[in-house]
Amino acid sequence: MKFRPCIDIHNGQVKQIVGGSLVDQGNQAKENFVSKQDAGFYARFYREKGLTGGHIILLNPVGTTYYEADRKQALLALQEYPQGMQVGGGITSESAKEFIEAGASHVIVTSYVFCDGKINFENIEKLIQAVGKEHLVLDLSCRKKGEDYFIVTNRWQKFTDVRVTKKVLEELAGYCDEFMIHAVDVEGKAHGIEEPLVKVLGEYQGIPITYAGGVGSFADLEKLKQLGKGKLDVTIGSALDLFGGELKLEQVLKFLNNTN
C-alpha cells in the first residue's frame, strides 16, 4: 500500500474540488482548496520527498478557455519531476505522445477509451501504438447506480455501460500498466471511503490500482487497507495538510510504511 501524490489543475490553478461538482458551463466546480503555488512547486516537493507514481490531472476539457493554462501547468510540473508523475485529462492517442516526451511516466485515459458508453478497444490499440502499454494507465473512475459501480466520463458526469467488476479489471489489465479509480460520489468530501467499491477492488489480483475518494482519517486508511487486502495504493487530496486539510503528510507516510 503506497501513497500516490496528486496535482489537480483547474482553470490554470492547482486546486482540490468536490469530484462530482465539475460543470463545463462557466468552468465551475465546488472548491475545497485553491493553491497560491503553481504545479511546479508541488512536483518539486514530491521529487524532493522521493514520492513516485503520482498524477497530474487537467480538469478543463480540451478546446475550452482554460485548457491551455492547465496544460502549461502540467508541463511545468513535468519539467520539475521528469518520469516522476503521470498525466491525465482529455488524453487521446494524438496528445499522449507529447506528454510522454515532456517527461510523464504514464498517461491516464478515460473518455477516449470509454466513449459512447462502451469500451473502445480500437482507441486502446491506438494509445498502445502511440506510447506503449507500459506508459498507459486506464482511469476507471466510477459512480454508484443501483447496487453497482459504473465507469463515468466527461468530468465524471456521463455514465457508461461498463460496470467495475473483477472480470472487467482482468480483461482490461492486458492493455495497460496500471489502473486509477476515483470513487466520484465521495471524492473531495473526506467523509469516508466507498466501502463496497473497495471490496470489489480488493478481490482483484493483478496490476497496481490507485484508489482515490473520501479518505479523511487514519481510520479510513486502515479500512482501505483491510477491505482492499493491502493491495491498493492511495491518493489523498482535500484531507491532506498540503491542500488545507488536517491529515499531515509525514504521518500518512509513516502510517503507510508501517502497514506494508
Short mmCIF file of C-alpha atoms in Angstrom, two decimals:
data_model
loop_
_atom_site.label_atom_id
_atom_site.label_comp_id
_atom_site.label_asym_id
_atom_site.label_seq_id
_atom_site.Cartn_x
_atom_site.Cartn_y
_atom_site.Cartn_z
CA MET A 1 0.00 0.00 0.00
CA LYS A 2 1.72 3.10 -1.29
CA PHE A 3 0.95 6.81 -1.15
CA ARG A 4 0.47 8.41 -4.58
CA PRO A 5 0.73 12.22 -4.65
CA CYS A 6 -1.54 14.35 -6.81
CA ILE A 7 -1.70 17.70 -8.60
CA ASP A 8 -5.19 18.62 -9.80
CA ILE A 9 -5.33 21.61 -12.14
CA HIS A 10 -8.50 23.60 -12.87
CA ASN A 11 -8.70 26.98 -14.61
CA GLY A 12 -4.90 27.06 -14.64
CA GLN A 13 -4.57 26.70 -10.86
CA VAL A 14 -3.74 23.84 -8.51
CA LYS A 15 -6.96 23.02 -6.69
CA GLN A 16 -8.86 20.43 -4.74
CA ILE A 17 -12.51 20.20 -5.72
CA VAL A 18 -15.57 18.11 -4.96
CA GLY A 19 -15.32 15.48 -7.70
CA GLY A 20 -18.91 15.40 -8.87
CA SER A 21 -19.27 19.19 -8.99
CA LEU A 22 -17.42 19.86 -12.26
CA VAL A 23 -19.50 21.54 -14.93
CA ASP A 24 -18.36 22.81 -18.32
CA GLN A 25 -20.61 25.86 -18.35
CA GLY A 26 -18.67 28.69 -16.78
CA ASN A 27 -15.77 26.33 -15.97
CA GLN A 28 -17.22 25.88 -12.50
CA ALA A 29 -16.58 23.47 -9.63
CA LYS A 30 -17.09 23.44 -5.89
CA GLU A 31 -13.66 24.24 -4.49
CA ASN A 32 -12.16 22.86 -1.30
CA PHE A 33 -8.76 24.46 -1.80
CA VAL A 34 -7.09 26.84 -4.26
CA SER A 35 -3.32 26.99 -4.03
CA LYS A 36 -1.18 30.11 -4.25
CA GLN A 37 1.61 27.89 -5.58
CA ASP A 38 1.95 26.61 -9.14
CA ALA A 39 2.11 22.98 -10.21
CA GLY A 40 5.90 23.11 -10.41
CA PHE A 41 6.09 23.81 -6.68
CA TYR A 42 4.20 20.62 -5.84
CA ALA A 43 6.12 18.49 -8.34
CA ARG A 44 9.41 19.73 -6.92
CA PHE A 45 8.17 19.00 -3.39
CA TYR A 46 7.19 15.44 -4.35
CA ARG A 47 10.53 14.89 -6.09
CA GLU A 48 12.45 16.07 -3.04
CA LYS A 49 10.37 13.73 -0.87
CA GLY A 50 11.05 10.83 -3.22
CA LEU A 51 7.34 10.25 -3.81
CA THR A 52 6.80 8.40 -7.08
CA GLY A 53 3.84 7.35 -9.21
CA GLY A 54 1.76 10.45 -8.57
CA HIS A 55 -0.63 12.00 -11.05
CA ILE A 56 -1.37 15.36 -12.63
CA ILE A 57 -4.98 15.81 -13.73
CA LEU A 58 -6.11 18.56 -16.13
CA LEU A 59 -9.73 19.23 -15.23
CA ASN A 60 -10.73 21.61 -18.03
CA PRO A 61 -11.79 19.97 -21.31
CA VAL A 62 -9.61 20.20 -24.40
CA GLY A 63 -10.53 23.22 -26.51
CA THR A 64 -12.06 25.24 -23.68
CA THR A 65 -10.88 28.59 -22.34
CA TYR A 66 -8.60 27.28 -19.60
CA TYR A 67 -7.26 24.06 -21.10
CA GLU A 68 -4.07 25.66 -22.39
CA ALA A 69 -3.40 27.17 -18.95
CA ASP A 70 -3.89 23.71 -17.41
CA ARG A 71 -1.54 22.20 -19.98
CA LYS A 72 1.18 24.76 -19.26
CA GLN A 73 0.95 23.98 -15.55
CA ALA A 74 1.20 20.26 -16.27
CA LEU A 75 4.28 20.74 -18.45
CA LEU A 76 5.84 22.90 -15.73
CA ALA A 77 5.32 20.08 -13.23
CA LEU A 78 6.87 17.54 -15.60
CA GLN A 79 9.93 19.76 -16.02
CA GLU A 80 10.38 19.72 -12.25
CA TYR A 81 9.86 15.97 -11.91
CA PRO A 82 10.55 14.10 -15.16
CA GLN A 83 9.45 10.45 -15.06
CA GLY A 84 8.02 11.01 -11.58
CA MET A 85 4.39 11.71 -12.43
CA GLN A 86 1.55 10.61 -14.66
CA VAL A 87 -0.72 12.96 -16.64
CA GLY A 88 -4.45 12.68 -17.34
CA GLY A 89 -7.31 14.80 -18.61
CA GLY A 90 -8.51 14.79 -22.21
CA ILE A 91 -5.72 12.46 -23.35
CA THR A 92 -6.02 10.92 -26.83
CA SER A 93 -3.64 8.90 -28.98
CA GLU A 94 -2.61 12.20 -30.60
CA SER A 95 -1.78 14.04 -27.37
CA ALA A 96 -0.41 11.11 -25.37
CA LYS A 97 2.99 11.11 -27.05
CA GLU A 98 3.52 14.82 -26.31
CA PHE A 99 3.14 14.29 -22.56
CA ILE A 100 5.36 11.21 -22.53
CA GLU A 101 8.04 13.10 -24.44
CA ALA A 102 7.64 16.00 -21.98
CA GLY A 103 8.53 13.69 -19.10
CA ALA A 104 5.35 11.95 -17.96
CA SER A 105 5.94 8.36 -16.87
CA HIS A 106 2.40 7.43 -17.97
CA VAL A 107 -0.71 8.97 -19.48
CA ILE A 108 -4.06 8.41 -17.77
CA VAL A 109 -7.04 7.92 -20.06
CA THR A 110 -10.82 7.72 -19.53
CA SER A 111 -13.15 9.31 -22.08
CA TYR A 112 -11.07 8.38 -25.13
CA VAL A 113 -11.33 4.71 -24.19
CA PHE A 114 -14.80 4.63 -22.63
CA CYS A 115 -16.70 6.52 -25.31
CA ASP A 116 -20.29 6.10 -26.43
CA GLY A 117 -20.92 4.22 -23.20
CA LYS A 118 -18.68 1.26 -24.03
CA ILE A 119 -15.06 0.14 -24.12
CA ASN A 120 -13.45 1.29 -27.37
CA PHE A 121 -10.72 -1.29 -27.97
CA GLU A 122 -9.72 0.38 -31.22
CA ASN A 123 -8.78 3.53 -29.31
CA ILE A 124 -6.92 1.48 -26.70
CA GLU A 125 -4.84 -0.03 -29.51
CA LYS A 126 -4.14 3.45 -30.89
CA LEU A 127 -2.85 4.53 -27.48
CA ILE A 128 -0.66 1.44 -27.19
CA GLN A 129 0.77 2.13 -30.64
CA ALA A 130 1.41 5.77 -29.70
CA VAL A 131 3.12 5.34 -26.32
CA GLY A 132 3.23 1.64 -25.41
CA LYS A 133 1.21 -0.37 -22.90
CA GLU A 134 3.90 0.28 -20.28
CA HIS A 135 3.06 4.00 -20.33
CA LEU A 136 -0.73 3.65 -20.15
CA VAL A 137 -3.00 3.99 -17.10
CA LEU A 138 -6.71 3.35 -17.55
CA ASP A 139 -8.90 5.54 -15.37
CA LEU A 140 -11.90 3.52 -14.20
CA SER A 141 -13.36 6.29 -12.03
CA CYS A 142 -16.93 5.40 -11.23
CA ARG A 143 -20.22 6.29 -9.56
CA LYS A 144 -22.84 4.11 -7.97
CA LYS A 145 -26.04 3.29 -9.86
CA GLY A 146 -28.31 0.82 -8.14
CA GLU A 147 -26.09 -1.67 -6.37
CA ASP A 148 -23.20 -1.44 -8.82
CA TYR A 149 -20.45 0.99 -9.83
CA PHE A 150 -20.23 2.18 -13.42
CA ILE A 151 -17.35 3.98 -15.11
CA VAL A 152 -18.11 7.65 -15.73
CA THR A 153 -16.59 10.02 -18.30
CA ASN A 154 -16.70 13.70 -19.30
CA ARG A 155 -15.62 15.21 -15.99
CA TRP A 156 -17.34 12.27 -14.24
CA GLN A 157 -20.79 13.40 -15.38
CA LYS A 158 -21.67 10.78 -18.00
CA PHE A 159 -22.36 7.15 -17.09
CA THR A 160 -21.09 4.39 -19.35
CA ASP A 161 -22.48 0.86 -19.54
CA VAL A 162 -19.22 -0.53 -18.14
CA ARG A 163 -19.58 -1.94 -14.64
CA VAL A 164 -16.50 -2.12 -12.40
CA THR A 165 -16.04 -5.81 -11.65
CA LYS A 166 -13.17 -8.20 -11.10
CA LYS A 167 -13.80 -9.61 -14.59
CA VAL A 168 -13.55 -6.16 -16.24
CA LEU A 169 -10.34 -5.43 -14.35
CA GLU A 170 -8.85 -8.72 -15.50
CA GLU A 171 -9.88 -8.04 -19.10
CA LEU A 172 -8.51 -4.50 -19.25
CA ALA A 173 -5.27 -5.33 -17.41
CA GLY A 174 -3.90 -6.77 -20.64
CA TYR A 175 -3.98 -3.32 -22.23
CA CYS A 176 -2.36 -1.09 -19.58
CA ASP A 177 0.26 -0.81 -16.87
CA GLU A 178 -1.95 0.43 -14.01
CA PHE A 179 -5.49 1.43 -13.07
CA MET A 180 -6.64 4.63 -11.37
CA ILE A 181 -10.05 4.69 -9.75
CA HIS A 182 -11.75 7.72 -8.22
CA ALA A 183 -14.84 6.93 -6.16
CA VAL A 184 -16.56 10.00 -7.55
CA ASP A 185 -19.54 10.14 -5.19
CA VAL A 186 -17.23 10.64 -2.19
CA GLU A 187 -14.34 12.38 -3.99
CA GLY A 188 -13.32 15.62 -2.26
CA LYS A 189 -15.64 15.10 0.71
CA ALA A 190 -13.20 13.39 3.16
CA HIS A 191 -16.11 11.67 4.90
CA GLY A 192 -15.14 8.06 4.36
CA ILE A 193 -14.22 5.68 1.57
CA GLU A 194 -16.62 3.90 -0.80
CA GLU A 195 -16.51 0.57 1.02
CA PRO A 196 -18.45 -1.67 -1.43
CA LEU A 197 -16.24 -0.49 -4.29
CA VAL A 198 -13.05 -1.07 -2.31
CA LYS A 199 -14.21 -4.64 -1.57
CA VAL A 200 -14.58 -5.26 -5.31
CA LEU A 201 -11.11 -3.86 -5.96
CA GLY A 202 -9.65 -5.95 -3.15
CA GLU A 203 -10.74 -9.15 -4.89
CA TYR A 204 -8.60 -8.33 -7.92
CA GLN A 205 -5.03 -9.61 -8.04
CA GLY A 206 -3.04 -8.04 -10.82
CA ILE A 207 -1.57 -4.72 -11.91
CA PRO A 208 -1.42 -1.77 -9.48
CA ILE A 209 -4.58 0.16 -8.62
CA THR A 210 -4.57 3.68 -7.19
CA TYR A 211 -7.73 4.45 -5.22
CA ALA A 212 -8.94 7.99 -4.55
CA GLY A 213 -12.04 9.24 -2.81
CA GLY A 214 -13.27 10.01 0.67
CA VAL A 215 -10.12 9.41 2.74
CA GLY A 216 -10.32 11.81 5.66
CA SER A 217 -8.75 9.99 8.61
CA PHE A 218 -6.33 7.26 9.60
CA ALA A 219 -9.36 5.09 10.32
CA ASP A 220 -10.28 5.44 6.65
CA LEU A 221 -6.76 4.39 5.66
CA GLU A 222 -6.97 1.36 7.94
CA LYS A 223 -10.32 0.39 6.45
CA LEU A 224 -8.92 0.85 2.93
CA LYS A 225 -6.06 -1.45 3.81
CA GLN A 226 -8.33 -4.13 5.26
CA LEU A 227 -11.06 -4.10 2.60
CA GLY A 228 -8.53 -3.70 -0.19
CA LYS A 229 -6.43 -6.52 1.28
CA GLY A 230 -3.37 -4.28 1.31
CA LYS A 231 -3.24 -4.24 -2.49
CA LEU A 232 -4.50 -0.72 -3.22
CA ASP A 233 -2.34 2.37 -3.44
CA VAL A 234 -3.99 5.57 -2.25
CA THR A 235 -4.07 9.23 -3.13
CA ILE A 236 -5.36 11.86 -0.71
CA GLY A 237 -6.42 15.33 -1.77
CA SER A 238 -8.59 17.70 0.23
CA ALA A 239 -7.92 16.00 3.57
CA LEU A 240 -4.14 16.41 3.28
CA ASP A 241 -2.35 19.29 5.01
CA LEU A 242 -0.70 20.21 1.68
CA PHE A 243 -4.16 21.20 0.48
CA GLY A 244 -5.56 22.75 3.64
CA GLY A 245 -6.70 19.52 5.31
CA GLU A 246 -5.96 18.02 8.71
CA LEU A 247 -4.04 14.88 7.73
CA LYS A 248 -0.32 15.54 7.92
CA LEU A 249 1.61 14.08 5.02
CA GLU A 250 4.51 12.90 7.19
CA GLN A 251 2.13 11.00 9.45
CA VAL A 252 0.36 9.46 6.46
CA LEU A 253 3.67 8.28 5.01
CA LYS A 254 4.72 6.85 8.37
CA PHE A 255 1.37 5.08 8.77
CA LEU A 256 1.57 3.52 5.30
CA ASN A 257 5.20 2.50 5.75
CA ASN A 258 4.25 0.71 8.95
CA THR A 259 1.41 -1.16 7.27
CA ASN A 260 3.44 -2.54 4.39
#
